[in-house]
Amino acid sequence: MQGKIIHYIYIGIVLILLSACKPGVPGKYIQPGDMEDILYDYYISQGMASVPGPNMDNEDYKRDLYFNAVLKKHRVTRAEFDSSLVYYYTRADYFVDICHKVQDRLSQDALDLGASEGEVERFTAYSITGDTADVWEGNRSLMLIPYAPYHRHQFVQKADTSYHQGDRFMLAFKTLFLYQGGSKDALVYLALKYENDSIVSKVTRFSVTGDTQLRIDACDQKVKEVMGYFYLGDGYEKNTDLKLLFLTDIHLIRFHKQKNDQPTKPATETLKADSVKISPDSVRKLQRHQFGIKPISRNE
């Protein structure tokens, strides 16, 4: 009996030693949990900065002001943040895990942030079998870095009985680039495969924070499969500068053909707009309670 106890104690000691030897993030860098909170607050702050206001019209100034407020809230200097990002950028295993957690928080908290009901948001109220419906089956939020395999997110969706001949489709999402330097180079590809195996596709590049929409108009055939991918390139610049792309509020809107529909020319469009639409009252409340920022007048 005593021998078994000693054996179990030995096993316990070995497990503790193995756990202690597991490599972690060096203490001089921001730890994963703290980095997750900072990136999450960063995204919210940049959305707030994009909201137009009477006293602060310079969006670049607002973005920098809110970013500094995030750092102050978390008691982190710009140098500590930059050096930590460089470290995480070279450790994709840690960074992707952080990004996934931020992604989950953004998806869960989207409604709590007071997002306005824009064109895309109102479509989500329709049932999956209605004339207009959001048929997206993937995550509502994604994060990409220009480092394989995390630079590309591919999706494939099989059509069901709710898809009809003559359906039109719109892929829409919001973008936010978090870049320390270098050029921004991202694209989205959308393709429809029809019952006769023909394929119609559209692709568009985007490099600014805002709203992006990609449309494919009606075809006489019924859709059999929807596929595509999001891609973030490295801009042909091989360096350690952080390059991170947030994709949020992803929707794939399907429109059934209406009797009074008129033929339209297929179009691919990218619309520049606010990265996050938040009411002014919500912005002021977040300024005071989330980041400790007071409204700034022109003469200050």
XYZ file of C-alpha atoms in Angstrom:
300
model
C 0.000 0.000 0.000
C 2.772 2.375 0.946
C 4.542 1.562 -2.284
C 1.459 2.564 -4.315
C 1.204 5.867 -2.454
C 4.857 6.633 -3.200
C 4.225 5.680 -6.832
C 1.294 8.107 -7.120
C 3.296 10.860 -5.435
C 6.090 10.299 -7.938
C 3.660 10.532 -10.854
C 2.223 13.751 -9.419
C 5.662 15.312 -9.092
C 6.518 14.365 -12.686
C 3.286 15.930 -13.970
C 3.951 19.124 -12.035
C 7.482 19.324 -13.415
C 6.261 18.729 -16.965
C 3.659 21.451 -16.557
C 6.265 23.846 -15.211
C 8.512 23.126 -18.200
C 5.795 23.974 -20.711
C 6.949 27.072 -22.620
C 4.897 30.205 -22.169
C 4.937 33.846 -23.204
C 8.011 35.595 -21.731
C 7.180 37.932 -18.865
C 8.442 41.004 -20.698
C 5.559 40.729 -23.165
C 1.824 41.290 -22.626
C 0.291 37.989 -21.578
C -2.342 36.297 -23.781
C -5.360 37.119 -21.607
C -4.376 40.774 -21.356
C -3.650 40.974 -25.098
C -7.103 39.541 -25.806
C -8.723 42.286 -23.713
C -6.636 45.000 -25.365
C -7.451 43.850 -28.910
C -11.124 43.572 -28.050
C -11.185 47.108 -26.627
C -9.137 48.307 -29.588
C -11.804 47.089 -32.002
C -14.583 48.772 -30.026
C -12.621 52.024 -29.745
C -11.962 52.194 -33.475
C -15.646 51.682 -34.168
C -16.417 54.558 -31.816
C -13.839 56.733 -33.572
C -15.568 56.192 -36.908
C -18.832 57.722 -35.664
C -19.115 61.333 -36.951
C -19.509 64.032 -34.329
C -19.776 67.833 -34.162
C -16.618 68.377 -32.129
C -14.125 65.853 -33.496
C -14.141 65.676 -37.282
C -10.633 64.333 -37.813
C -11.114 60.563 -37.844
C -7.383 59.761 -37.789
C -6.992 61.958 -34.714
C -9.931 60.234 -33.024
C -8.583 56.772 -33.811
C -5.228 57.638 -32.267
C -6.881 59.272 -29.252
C -9.079 56.256 -28.574
C -6.189 53.853 -29.080
C -4.153 55.728 -26.472
C -7.168 55.555 -24.152
C -7.251 51.774 -24.544
C -3.563 51.537 -23.669
C -4.072 53.802 -20.660
C -7.005 51.710 -19.464
C -4.853 48.575 -19.523
C -1.776 50.387 -18.137
C 0.338 49.508 -21.161
C 2.724 51.799 -23.040
C 2.829 52.049 -26.809
C 6.322 50.536 -26.795
C 5.167 47.548 -24.725
C 2.202 47.032 -27.008
C 4.277 47.253 -30.201
C 6.975 44.871 -28.957
C 4.351 42.389 -27.763
C 2.593 42.465 -31.128
C 5.857 41.737 -32.901
C 6.365 38.749 -30.597
C 2.844 37.392 -31.143
C 3.123 37.983 -34.861
C 6.023 35.522 -34.948
C 4.149 33.038 -32.733
C 1.055 32.238 -34.733
C 0.052 29.433 -32.343
C -0.495 31.925 -29.523
C -1.818 34.735 -31.673
C -4.462 32.725 -33.512
C -5.837 31.462 -30.200
C -6.112 35.077 -28.987
C -7.794 36.115 -32.232
C -10.349 33.313 -31.974
C -11.290 34.391 -28.460
C -11.686 38.010 -29.535
C -13.700 36.803 -32.511
C -16.068 34.877 -30.215
C -16.518 37.911 -27.963
C -17.311 40.152 -30.907
C -19.883 37.686 -32.193
C -21.571 37.343 -28.803
C -21.510 41.035 -27.902
C -22.487 42.556 -31.258
C -26.064 43.297 -30.205
C -24.950 44.723 -26.838
C -22.829 47.360 -28.599
C -25.918 49.087 -29.963
C -25.269 48.402 -33.657
C -27.795 50.209 -35.832
C -30.181 48.383 -38.151
C -28.635 49.008 -41.545
C -29.424 47.322 -44.835
C -27.752 44.060 -43.921
C -28.936 43.897 -40.311
C -32.607 44.162 -41.228
C -32.343 41.212 -43.594
C -31.446 38.930 -40.683
C -34.962 39.301 -39.296
C -36.373 37.283 -42.194
C -36.871 33.541 -41.863
C -34.600 31.147 -43.681
C -37.484 30.201 -46.000
C -38.613 33.770 -46.741
C -38.150 35.753 -49.922
C -35.151 37.491 -48.334
C -32.974 35.626 -45.860
C -29.519 35.530 -44.336
C -28.198 32.064 -45.246
C -24.634 32.458 -43.922
C -23.612 29.296 -42.021
C -20.149 30.281 -40.803
C -18.818 32.471 -38.013
C -20.043 36.056 -37.979
C -16.528 37.302 -37.180
C -13.118 36.274 -38.481
C -9.534 37.416 -38.075
C -6.770 36.986 -40.622
C -3.017 37.531 -40.550
C -0.807 37.292 -43.687
C 0.835 34.117 -42.453
C -0.131 30.721 -43.883
C -2.436 29.029 -43.145
C -4.081 31.873 -41.203
C -4.184 34.298 -44.156
C -7.114 32.577 -45.851
C -10.600 31.487 -44.758
C -12.509 29.324 -47.195
C -16.211 28.479 -47.068
C -18.547 26.114 -48.913
C -22.305 25.919 -48.419
C -24.625 23.389 -50.009
C -27.941 24.718 -51.263
C -31.185 23.284 -49.883
C -34.851 23.402 -50.868
C -35.121 27.058 -49.796
C -32.958 28.061 -52.783
C -34.931 28.869 -55.941
C -34.198 29.473 -59.581
C -33.388 33.140 -60.174
C -32.035 33.833 -56.678
C -29.701 36.781 -56.173
C -26.981 36.883 -53.522
C -25.083 39.508 -51.560
C -22.082 38.825 -49.316
C -21.603 41.704 -46.884
C -19.256 42.328 -43.963
C -17.423 45.000 -42.015
C -13.638 45.348 -42.013
C -11.102 46.814 -39.608
C -7.370 46.762 -40.327
C -4.903 46.770 -37.422
C -1.561 47.529 -39.075
C 1.718 48.744 -37.612
C 3.031 49.426 -41.094
C 3.015 48.339 -44.707
C 0.366 48.302 -47.396
C -3.025 46.645 -46.978
C -3.974 43.982 -49.507
C -7.116 41.904 -48.955
C -9.731 40.366 -51.204
C -12.954 38.403 -51.085
C -14.078 35.834 -53.648
C -17.656 34.597 -54.040
C -18.845 31.930 -56.489
C -22.168 30.250 -57.235
C -22.240 26.763 -58.717
C -25.479 25.968 -60.538
C -27.268 22.690 -61.239
C -25.772 22.522 -64.738
C -22.293 22.861 -63.093
C -21.711 26.306 -64.540
C -20.063 28.784 -62.168
C -20.515 32.526 -61.794
C -18.039 34.314 -59.570
C -17.052 37.789 -58.386
C -13.941 39.046 -56.632
C -13.072 42.405 -55.132
C -10.109 43.841 -53.303
C -10.409 46.095 -50.276
C -7.828 47.988 -48.266
C -9.780 50.416 -46.090
C -11.796 50.085 -42.917
C -15.479 50.087 -43.752
C -18.379 48.096 -45.186
C -17.873 45.792 -48.148
C -20.562 44.202 -50.301
C -20.189 41.690 -53.112
C -23.230 40.908 -55.274
C -24.079 38.232 -57.828
C -27.285 38.793 -59.760
C -29.928 36.298 -60.857
C -29.323 33.403 -63.238
C -31.857 31.138 -64.955
C -30.405 28.108 -63.174
C -30.894 27.023 -59.567
C -27.890 27.324 -57.247
C -26.365 24.043 -56.111
C -23.460 25.365 -54.039
C -22.108 28.653 -52.673
C -18.368 28.916 -52.140
C -15.644 31.481 -51.697
C -12.864 32.735 -49.474
C -11.435 35.739 -47.659
C -7.726 36.403 -48.197
C -5.182 38.736 -46.609
C -1.926 39.229 -48.527
C 1.410 40.339 -47.138
C 1.669 43.280 -49.537
C 4.968 41.846 -50.807
C 6.631 43.234 -47.682
C 8.452 40.612 -45.642
C 8.768 42.188 -42.197
C 7.596 41.705 -38.636
C 5.147 44.623 -38.591
C 1.782 43.508 -37.283
C -0.884 43.088 -39.950
C -4.255 41.993 -38.652
C -7.644 42.102 -40.361
C -10.932 41.917 -38.446
C -13.969 40.745 -40.430
C -17.256 41.130 -38.555
C -21.011 41.126 -39.193
C -20.622 38.631 -42.035
C -23.886 37.979 -43.881
C -24.823 36.093 -47.026
C -28.186 37.468 -48.124
C -30.310 35.459 -50.546
C -33.068 37.239 -52.484
C -35.814 35.269 -54.225
C -36.855 36.493 -57.630
C -39.893 38.781 -57.568
C -42.501 39.151 -60.313
C -41.641 42.799 -60.884
C -37.878 42.277 -60.862
C -36.134 43.997 -63.758
C -32.948 42.604 -65.311
C -29.901 44.334 -63.881
C -26.289 44.394 -64.855
C -24.153 42.253 -62.515
C -22.030 44.428 -60.300
C -19.300 44.066 -57.749
C -19.064 46.916 -55.341
C -17.116 47.938 -52.304
C -18.647 50.638 -50.161
C -16.640 52.740 -47.740
C -18.577 53.368 -44.564
C -18.291 53.309 -40.803
C -16.602 50.158 -39.528
C -19.093 49.973 -36.658
C -22.342 51.932 -36.536
C -23.083 53.024 -32.982
C -25.542 55.649 -31.856
C -24.056 58.950 -30.553
C -25.532 58.345 -27.094
C -23.879 54.946 -26.941
C -20.589 56.493 -28.022
C -20.681 59.114 -25.282
C -21.547 56.480 -22.680
C -18.701 54.234 -23.825
C -16.325 57.190 -23.849
C -17.037 57.956 -20.203
C -17.319 54.470 -18.744
C -15.191 52.276 -20.996
C -12.191 54.469 -21.715
C -12.511 57.562 -19.497
C -12.592 59.958 -22.465
C -14.435 63.250 -22.163
C -15.880 64.898 -25.300
C -13.405 67.361 -26.773
C -14.505 70.700 -28.167
C -12.814 72.497 -31.025
C -11.237 75.134 -28.809
C -9.578 72.637 -26.467
